[in-house]
């Protein structure tokens, strides 16, 4: 008996209020087990996830699930007073449990707790498993496991790194145990150890799991791959690398089809031209012969010649058009992907100019001229805090490492934060980019945005409605359009949410940039391609 899918989308369309079409007549399904959902930036992956989780409602069509759905969003928002328990998503149950244990016997508390009487201990154990302590039974927990659990769960979320926040949120989804879960770019900000912990959780996942990702390593831990492309979904029973091999074989066959069809079209065109030449020659010869024969006979011969010429033209023209149509049809099956075009302006930074000083454990590194510096280290050691100190973010918390800090010696700094929260969600794309380039004409801003694949009505949409990849491209466009251009670029995990082609374009732009660069990234392949001047290790 076939197993019914966990999620079904039937003829689903979604249009944003400004008229931008995100999905059109999409019919697809997600089976049980682990699925990787892939696609280019802006293909509609995050929109699809929000439709399945009920955050958005289809303009038309239906979304059906076999049970409740849990969700890790691409942009995980935390409030200033959030605690670890809030990250885990267990606050309502935890509040009810503590009320009952405190003597409040209200029925709604018992209903909220259900069977989760050991929730605090299970939550603390899950956090200890991902390195967010203290561990039960450790020195910090000697006063009793319950006290240790409370201590961990009430730890401020603001004390966690970006990677720890993601791991805690995923651990919370596993704790809640809903039958269907979607994780949107879960490996963002994770160091090597944290990535392995996430991969272990994925391998051990119970129920239906859909991961939206550009991360090749993560996509090797799924049972099937679904690609959202050009408004349709392709479902492949295997990992992403197997899917890529499948696509490569298909594309090689299509390329051969295109070559054969183009050769046939050229041959048919050549034959048509040769036929037209023969027709013209025969007509000229017939006209010359007709001068020496009776008029009625000449007219009859001319009529027959015209009929024959007409049949030849129709036959050759039809064959040529059929060959052209075959070539065009084959070309439509070729995968041609657009990519962003990033050209960073030259800030004219002399090699002798001191740009910034970065101090780690009392040792100074001077960023001088157009140098490229990478800041590396595990989650939680303070890389983002160091960058915030460097660019002068108000309220940047004290760095956790001793004798460590950073200061810039220039005023023109371009900063791309890890969460891309430099954009005002309530303002349109055009307004966000325009505020950094007030003297650039609106038409020129639109033209520049088009090079980042942000076109048409998208520029008039609020930044809060953008996907992660779109958000990055708009934030990067703001840096590129800044007037005057920045002398120092500070980038925190810039490859998060980017498809592979866009990463290639970013690498090319940064290698050609003539200003100073300080970058934090866990993407070692990306860092290796930047021709770094210096690598600074924290921790």
PDB file of C-alpha atoms in Angstrom, residues 82-282:
ATOM      1  CA  UNK A  82      14.286  36.300  25.354  1.00  0.00           C
ATOM      2  CA  UNK A  83      15.725  33.388  27.299  1.00  0.00           C
ATOM      3  CA  UNK A  84      16.919  30.009  26.097  1.00  0.00           C
ATOM      4  CA  UNK A  85      13.495  28.558  26.950  1.00  0.00           C
ATOM      5  CA  UNK A  86      11.963  31.000  24.463  1.00  0.00           C
ATOM      6  CA  UNK A  87      14.424  29.869  21.781  1.00  0.00           C
ATOM      7  CA  UNK A  88      13.378  26.283  22.426  1.00  0.00           C
ATOM      8  CA  UNK A  89       9.731  27.304  22.024  1.00  0.00           C
ATOM      9  CA  UNK A  90       8.715  25.632  25.280  1.00  0.00           C
ATOM     10  CA  UNK A  91       7.847  28.729  27.323  1.00  0.00           C
ATOM     11  CA  UNK A  92       4.037  28.128  27.527  1.00  0.00           C
ATOM     12  CA  UNK A  93       4.466  24.507  28.670  1.00  0.00           C
ATOM     13  CA  UNK A  94       7.295  25.482  31.005  1.00  0.00           C
ATOM     14  CA  UNK A  95       5.227  28.256  32.599  1.00  0.00           C
ATOM     15  CA  UNK A  96       2.318  25.857  33.177  1.00  0.00           C
ATOM     16  CA  UNK A  97       4.644  23.191  34.611  1.00  0.00           C
ATOM     17  CA  UNK A  98       6.216  25.622  37.057  1.00  0.00           C
ATOM     18  CA  UNK A  99       2.786  26.895  38.090  1.00  0.00           C
ATOM     19  CA  UNK A 100       1.622  23.359  38.914  1.00  0.00           C
ATOM     20  CA  UNK A 101       4.838  22.585  40.796  1.00  0.00           C
ATOM     21  CA  UNK A 102       4.289  25.836  42.691  1.00  0.00           C
ATOM     22  CA  UNK A 103       0.868  24.695  43.890  1.00  0.00           C
ATOM     23  CA  UNK A 104      -1.466  26.159  41.229  1.00  0.00           C
ATOM     24  CA  UNK A 105      -3.927  23.348  40.352  1.00  0.00           C
ATOM     25  CA  UNK A 106      -5.787  25.184  37.581  1.00  0.00           C
ATOM     26  CA  UNK A 107      -7.005  22.648  34.948  1.00  0.00           C
ATOM     27  CA  UNK A 108      -5.566  24.653  32.056  1.00  0.00           C
ATOM     28  CA  UNK A 109      -2.068  24.200  33.488  1.00  0.00           C
ATOM     29  CA  UNK A 110      -2.428  20.407  33.557  1.00  0.00           C
ATOM     30  CA  UNK A 111      -3.784  20.499  30.013  1.00  0.00           C
ATOM     31  CA  UNK A 112      -0.803  22.585  28.838  1.00  0.00           C
ATOM     32  CA  UNK A 113       1.720  20.257  30.521  1.00  0.00           C
ATOM     33  CA  UNK A 114       0.204  17.033  29.182  1.00  0.00           C
ATOM     34  CA  UNK A 115       2.839  14.310  29.542  1.00  0.00           C
ATOM     35  CA  UNK A 116       5.803  16.730  29.674  1.00  0.00           C
ATOM     36  CA  UNK A 117       6.460  16.534  33.429  1.00  0.00           C
ATOM     37  CA  UNK A 118      10.193  16.007  32.799  1.00  0.00           C
ATOM     38  CA  UNK A 119      10.404  18.864  30.282  1.00  0.00           C
ATOM     39  CA  UNK A 120      13.015  20.877  32.173  1.00  0.00           C
ATOM     40  CA  UNK A 121      15.385  17.950  32.484  1.00  0.00           C
ATOM     41  CA  UNK A 122      14.917  16.840  28.841  1.00  0.00           C
ATOM     42  CA  UNK A 123      15.426  20.409  27.635  1.00  0.00           C
ATOM     43  CA  UNK A 124      18.591  20.860  29.686  1.00  0.00           C
ATOM     44  CA  UNK A 125      19.957  17.535  28.419  1.00  0.00           C
ATOM     45  CA  UNK A 126      19.224  18.537  24.819  1.00  0.00           C
ATOM     46  CA  UNK A 127      21.047  21.837  25.333  1.00  0.00           C
ATOM     47  CA  UNK A 128      23.993  20.097  26.957  1.00  0.00           C
ATOM     48  CA  UNK A 129      24.173  17.836  23.904  1.00  0.00           C
ATOM     49  CA  UNK A 130      24.731  20.865  21.674  1.00  0.00           C
ATOM     50  CA  UNK A 131      27.270  22.494  23.982  1.00  0.00           C
ATOM     51  CA  UNK A 132      25.028  25.000  25.760  1.00  0.00           C
ATOM     52  CA  UNK A 133      25.634  24.152  29.439  1.00  0.00           C
ATOM     53  CA  UNK A 134      25.868  23.632  32.221  1.00  0.00           C
ATOM     54  CA  UNK A 135      25.658  19.858  31.902  1.00  0.00           C
ATOM     55  CA  UNK A 136      23.491  17.998  34.344  1.00  0.00           C
ATOM     56  CA  UNK A 137      25.734  16.311  36.877  1.00  0.00           C
ATOM     57  CA  UNK A 138      28.555  18.779  36.185  1.00  0.00           C
ATOM     58  CA  UNK A 139      30.072  21.090  38.756  1.00  0.00           C
ATOM     59  CA  UNK A 140      27.559  23.767  37.804  1.00  0.00           C
ATOM     60  CA  UNK A 141      24.709  21.346  38.398  1.00  0.00           C
ATOM     61  CA  UNK A 142      25.686  19.873  41.778  1.00  0.00           C
ATOM     62  CA  UNK A 143      22.851  21.655  43.542  1.00  0.00           C
ATOM     63  CA  UNK A 144      20.466  19.262  41.739  1.00  0.00           C
ATOM     64  CA  UNK A 145      19.394  18.528  38.205  1.00  0.00           C
ATOM     65  CA  UNK A 146      16.208  20.613  38.485  1.00  0.00           C
ATOM     66  CA  UNK A 147      18.154  23.706  39.572  1.00  0.00           C
ATOM     67  CA  UNK A 148      20.686  23.161  36.775  1.00  0.00           C
ATOM     68  CA  UNK A 149      17.870  22.831  34.233  1.00  0.00           C
ATOM     69  CA  UNK A 150      16.255  26.073  35.388  1.00  0.00           C
ATOM     70  CA  UNK A 151      19.616  27.816  35.260  1.00  0.00           C
ATOM     71  CA  UNK A 152      20.206  26.764  31.640  1.00  0.00           C
ATOM     72  CA  UNK A 153      16.697  27.548  30.424  1.00  0.00           C
ATOM     73  CA  UNK A 154      16.705  31.049  31.899  1.00  0.00           C
ATOM     74  CA  UNK A 155      20.042  31.973  30.367  1.00  0.00           C
ATOM     75  CA  UNK A 156      19.605  35.141  28.230  1.00  0.00           C
ATOM     76  CA  UNK A 157      19.465  34.326  24.523  1.00  0.00           C
ATOM     77  CA  UNK A 158      21.621  37.396  23.894  1.00  0.00           C
ATOM     78  CA  UNK A 159      24.591  35.578  25.455  1.00  0.00           C
ATOM     79  CA  UNK A 160      24.549  32.955  22.682  1.00  0.00           C
ATOM     80  CA  UNK A 161      26.302  33.238  19.348  1.00  0.00           C
ATOM     81  CA  UNK A 162      24.359  33.132  16.080  1.00  0.00           C
ATOM     82  CA  UNK A 163      25.266  29.468  15.617  1.00  0.00           C
ATOM     83  CA  UNK A 164      24.230  28.551  19.164  1.00  0.00           C
ATOM     84  CA  UNK A 165      20.886  30.286  18.637  1.00  0.00           C
ATOM     85  CA  UNK A 166      20.225  28.152  15.539  1.00  0.00           C
ATOM     86  CA  UNK A 167      21.204  24.904  17.283  1.00  0.00           C
ATOM     87  CA  UNK A 168      18.991  25.733  20.279  1.00  0.00           C
ATOM     88  CA  UNK A 169      16.032  26.467  17.995  1.00  0.00           C
ATOM     89  CA  UNK A 170      16.507  23.150  16.129  1.00  0.00           C
ATOM     90  CA  UNK A 171      16.819  21.316  19.457  1.00  0.00           C
ATOM     91  CA  UNK A 172      13.516  22.919  20.456  1.00  0.00           C
ATOM     92  CA  UNK A 173      11.803  21.597  17.329  1.00  0.00           C
ATOM     93  CA  UNK A 174      13.015  18.100  18.179  1.00  0.00           C
ATOM     94  CA  UNK A 175      11.802  18.513  21.775  1.00  0.00           C
ATOM     95  CA  UNK A 176       8.312  19.582  20.682  1.00  0.00           C
ATOM     96  CA  UNK A 177       8.177  16.553  18.387  1.00  0.00           C
ATOM     97  CA  UNK A 178       5.594  17.699  15.825  1.00  0.00           C
ATOM     98  CA  UNK A 179       5.238  15.233  12.915  1.00  0.00           C
ATOM     99  CA  UNK A 180       6.389  17.670  10.185  1.00  0.00           C
ATOM    100  CA  UNK A 181       9.269  20.167  10.364  1.00  0.00           C
ATOM    101  CA  UNK A 182      10.779  22.654   7.905  1.00  0.00           C
ATOM    102  CA  UNK A 183      14.292  24.037   8.499  1.00  0.00           C
ATOM    103  CA  UNK A 184      15.149  27.086   6.375  1.00  0.00           C
ATOM    104  CA  UNK A 185      18.949  27.442   5.893  1.00  0.00           C
ATOM    105  CA  UNK A 186      19.786  25.790   9.240  1.00  0.00           C
ATOM    106  CA  UNK A 187      23.584  25.675   8.733  1.00  0.00           C
ATOM    107  CA  UNK A 188      23.946  29.460   8.590  1.00  0.00           C
ATOM    108  CA  UNK A 189      26.530  30.702  11.111  1.00  0.00           C
ATOM    109  CA  UNK A 190      27.530  27.208  12.277  1.00  0.00           C
ATOM    110  CA  UNK A 191      31.156  26.305  12.926  1.00  0.00           C
ATOM    111  CA  UNK A 192      32.514  22.833  12.134  1.00  0.00           C
ATOM    112  CA  UNK A 193      31.530  21.300  15.483  1.00  0.00           C
ATOM    113  CA  UNK A 194      28.057  22.859  15.404  1.00  0.00           C
ATOM    114  CA  UNK A 195      27.546  21.718  11.817  1.00  0.00           C
ATOM    115  CA  UNK A 196      28.347  18.149  12.810  1.00  0.00           C
ATOM    116  CA  UNK A 197      25.873  18.360  15.696  1.00  0.00           C
ATOM    117  CA  UNK A 198      23.184  19.550  13.286  1.00  0.00           C
ATOM    118  CA  UNK A 199      23.999  16.794  10.787  1.00  0.00           C
ATOM    119  CA  UNK A 200      23.699  14.229  13.584  1.00  0.00           C
ATOM    120  CA  UNK A 201      20.271  15.620  14.491  1.00  0.00           C
ATOM    121  CA  UNK A 202      19.162  15.443  10.854  1.00  0.00           C
ATOM    122  CA  UNK A 203      20.405  11.848  10.521  1.00  0.00           C
ATOM    123  CA  UNK A 204      18.435  10.896  13.642  1.00  0.00           C
ATOM    124  CA  UNK A 205      15.274  12.865  12.776  1.00  0.00           C
ATOM    125  CA  UNK A 206      11.916  11.220  13.340  1.00  0.00           C
ATOM    126  CA  UNK A 207       8.964  12.201  11.175  1.00  0.00           C
ATOM    127  CA  UNK A 208       8.918  14.370   8.072  1.00  0.00           C
ATOM    128  CA  UNK A 209      11.798  16.828   7.683  1.00  0.00           C
ATOM    129  CA  UNK A 210      12.269  19.328   4.843  1.00  0.00           C
ATOM    130  CA  UNK A 211      15.528  21.318   4.823  1.00  0.00           C
ATOM    131  CA  UNK A 212      15.811  24.397   2.601  1.00  0.00           C
ATOM    132  CA  UNK A 213      19.488  24.894   1.898  1.00  0.00           C
ATOM    133  CA  UNK A 214      22.354  25.692  -0.479  1.00  0.00           C
ATOM    134  CA  UNK A 215      24.714  23.707   1.785  1.00  0.00           C
ATOM    135  CA  UNK A 216      26.102  20.771  -0.196  1.00  0.00           C
ATOM    136  CA  UNK A 217      27.220  18.857   2.888  1.00  0.00           C
ATOM    137  CA  UNK A 218      23.809  19.070   4.551  1.00  0.00           C
ATOM    138  CA  UNK A 219      22.067  18.045   1.317  1.00  0.00           C
ATOM    139  CA  UNK A 220      23.994  14.765   1.360  1.00  0.00           C
ATOM    140  CA  UNK A 221      21.994  13.783   4.472  1.00  0.00           C
ATOM    141  CA  UNK A 222      18.560  13.696   2.792  1.00  0.00           C
ATOM    142  CA  UNK A 223      16.540  10.913   1.182  1.00  0.00           C
ATOM    143  CA  UNK A 224      15.177  12.959  -1.721  1.00  0.00           C
ATOM    144  CA  UNK A 225      15.876  16.291  -3.406  1.00  0.00           C
ATOM    145  CA  UNK A 226      13.201  18.711  -4.631  1.00  0.00           C
ATOM    146  CA  UNK A 227      14.200  21.610  -6.870  1.00  0.00           C
ATOM    147  CA  UNK A 228      11.956  24.651  -7.228  1.00  0.00           C
ATOM    148  CA  UNK A 229      12.729  26.222 -10.583  1.00  0.00           C
ATOM    149  CA  UNK A 230      10.829  28.380 -13.074  1.00  0.00           C
ATOM    150  CA  UNK A 231       7.622  27.929 -11.094  1.00  0.00           C
ATOM    151  CA  UNK A 232       7.718  24.114 -11.180  1.00  0.00           C
ATOM    152  CA  UNK A 233       9.030  21.406  -8.874  1.00  0.00           C
ATOM    153  CA  UNK A 234      11.314  18.518  -9.819  1.00  0.00           C
ATOM    154  CA  UNK A 235      11.381  15.624  -7.343  1.00  0.00           C
ATOM    155  CA  UNK A 236      14.406  13.303  -7.356  1.00  0.00           C
ATOM    156  CA  UNK A 237      14.838  10.247  -5.150  1.00  0.00           C
ATOM    157  CA  UNK A 238      18.350  10.821  -3.862  1.00  0.00           C
ATOM    158  CA  UNK A 239      20.873  13.268  -2.419  1.00  0.00           C
ATOM    159  CA  UNK A 240      21.807  16.582  -4.010  1.00  0.00           C
ATOM    160  CA  UNK A 241      25.042  15.272  -5.539  1.00  0.00           C
ATOM    161  CA  UNK A 242      23.107  12.423  -7.172  1.00  0.00           C
ATOM    162  CA  UNK A 243      20.553  14.959  -8.393  1.00  0.00           C
ATOM    163  CA  UNK A 244      23.332  17.107  -9.870  1.00  0.00           C
ATOM    164  CA  UNK A 245      24.736  14.076 -11.712  1.00  0.00           C
ATOM    165  CA  UNK A 246      21.241  13.299 -13.020  1.00  0.00           C
ATOM    166  CA  UNK A 247      20.801  16.892 -14.214  1.00  0.00           C
ATOM    167  CA  UNK A 248      24.259  16.896 -15.824  1.00  0.00           C
ATOM    168  CA  UNK A 249      23.406  13.768 -17.840  1.00  0.00           C
ATOM    169  CA  UNK A 250      20.079  15.287 -18.883  1.00  0.00           C
ATOM    170  CA  UNK A 251      21.685  18.573 -19.865  1.00  0.00           C
ATOM    171  CA  UNK A 252      24.394  16.839 -21.896  1.00  0.00           C
ATOM    172  CA  UNK A 253      21.641  15.060 -23.826  1.00  0.00           C
ATOM    173  CA  UNK A 254      19.733  18.316 -24.332  1.00  0.00           C
ATOM    174  CA  UNK A 255      22.891  20.072 -25.530  1.00  0.00           C
ATOM    175  CA  UNK A 256      23.371  17.313 -28.109  1.00  0.00           C
ATOM    176  CA  UNK A 257      19.729  17.766 -29.161  1.00  0.00           C
ATOM    177  CA  UNK A 258      20.284  21.501 -29.556  1.00  0.00           C
ATOM    178  CA  UNK A 259      23.427  20.980 -31.672  1.00  0.00           C
ATOM    179  CA  UNK A 260      21.689  18.438 -33.919  1.00  0.00           C
ATOM    180  CA  UNK A 261      18.598  20.644 -34.267  1.00  0.00           C
ATOM    181  CA  UNK A 262      20.711  23.707 -35.086  1.00  0.00           C
ATOM    182  CA  UNK A 263      22.672  21.736 -37.676  1.00  0.00           C
ATOM    183  CA  UNK A 264      19.421  20.568 -39.243  1.00  0.00           C
ATOM    184  CA  UNK A 265      18.085  24.122 -39.245  1.00  0.00           C
ATOM    185  CA  UNK A 266      21.217  25.401 -40.964  1.00  0.00           C
ATOM    186  CA  UNK A 267      20.976  22.580 -43.534  1.00  0.00           C
ATOM    187  CA  UNK A 268      17.294  23.305 -44.236  1.00  0.00           C
ATOM    188  CA  UNK A 269      18.045  27.020 -44.530  1.00  0.00           C
ATOM    189  CA  UNK A 270      20.876  26.282 -46.957  1.00  0.00           C
ATOM    190  CA  UNK A 271      18.606  24.028 -49.033  1.00  0.00           C
ATOM    191  CA  UNK A 272      15.910  26.723 -49.100  1.00  0.00           C
ATOM    192  CA  UNK A 273      18.413  29.304 -50.347  1.00  0.00           C
ATOM    193  CA  UNK A 274      19.673  26.865 -53.000  1.00  0.00           C
ATOM    194  CA  UNK A 275      16.082  26.151 -54.053  1.00  0.00           C
ATOM    195  CA  UNK A 276      15.333  29.882 -54.271  1.00  0.00           C
ATOM    196  CA  UNK A 277      18.422  30.316 -56.454  1.00  0.00           C
ATOM    197  CA  UNK A 278      17.296  27.487 -58.778  1.00  0.00           C
ATOM    198  CA  UNK A 279      13.789  28.953 -58.958  1.00  0.00           C
ATOM    199  CA  UNK A 280      15.195  32.351 -59.878  1.00  0.00           C
ATOM    200  CA  UNK A 281      17.434  30.847 -62.559  1.00  0.00           C
ATOM    201  CA  UNK A 282      14.573  28.793 -64.030  1.00  0.00           C
TER     202      UNK A 282
END
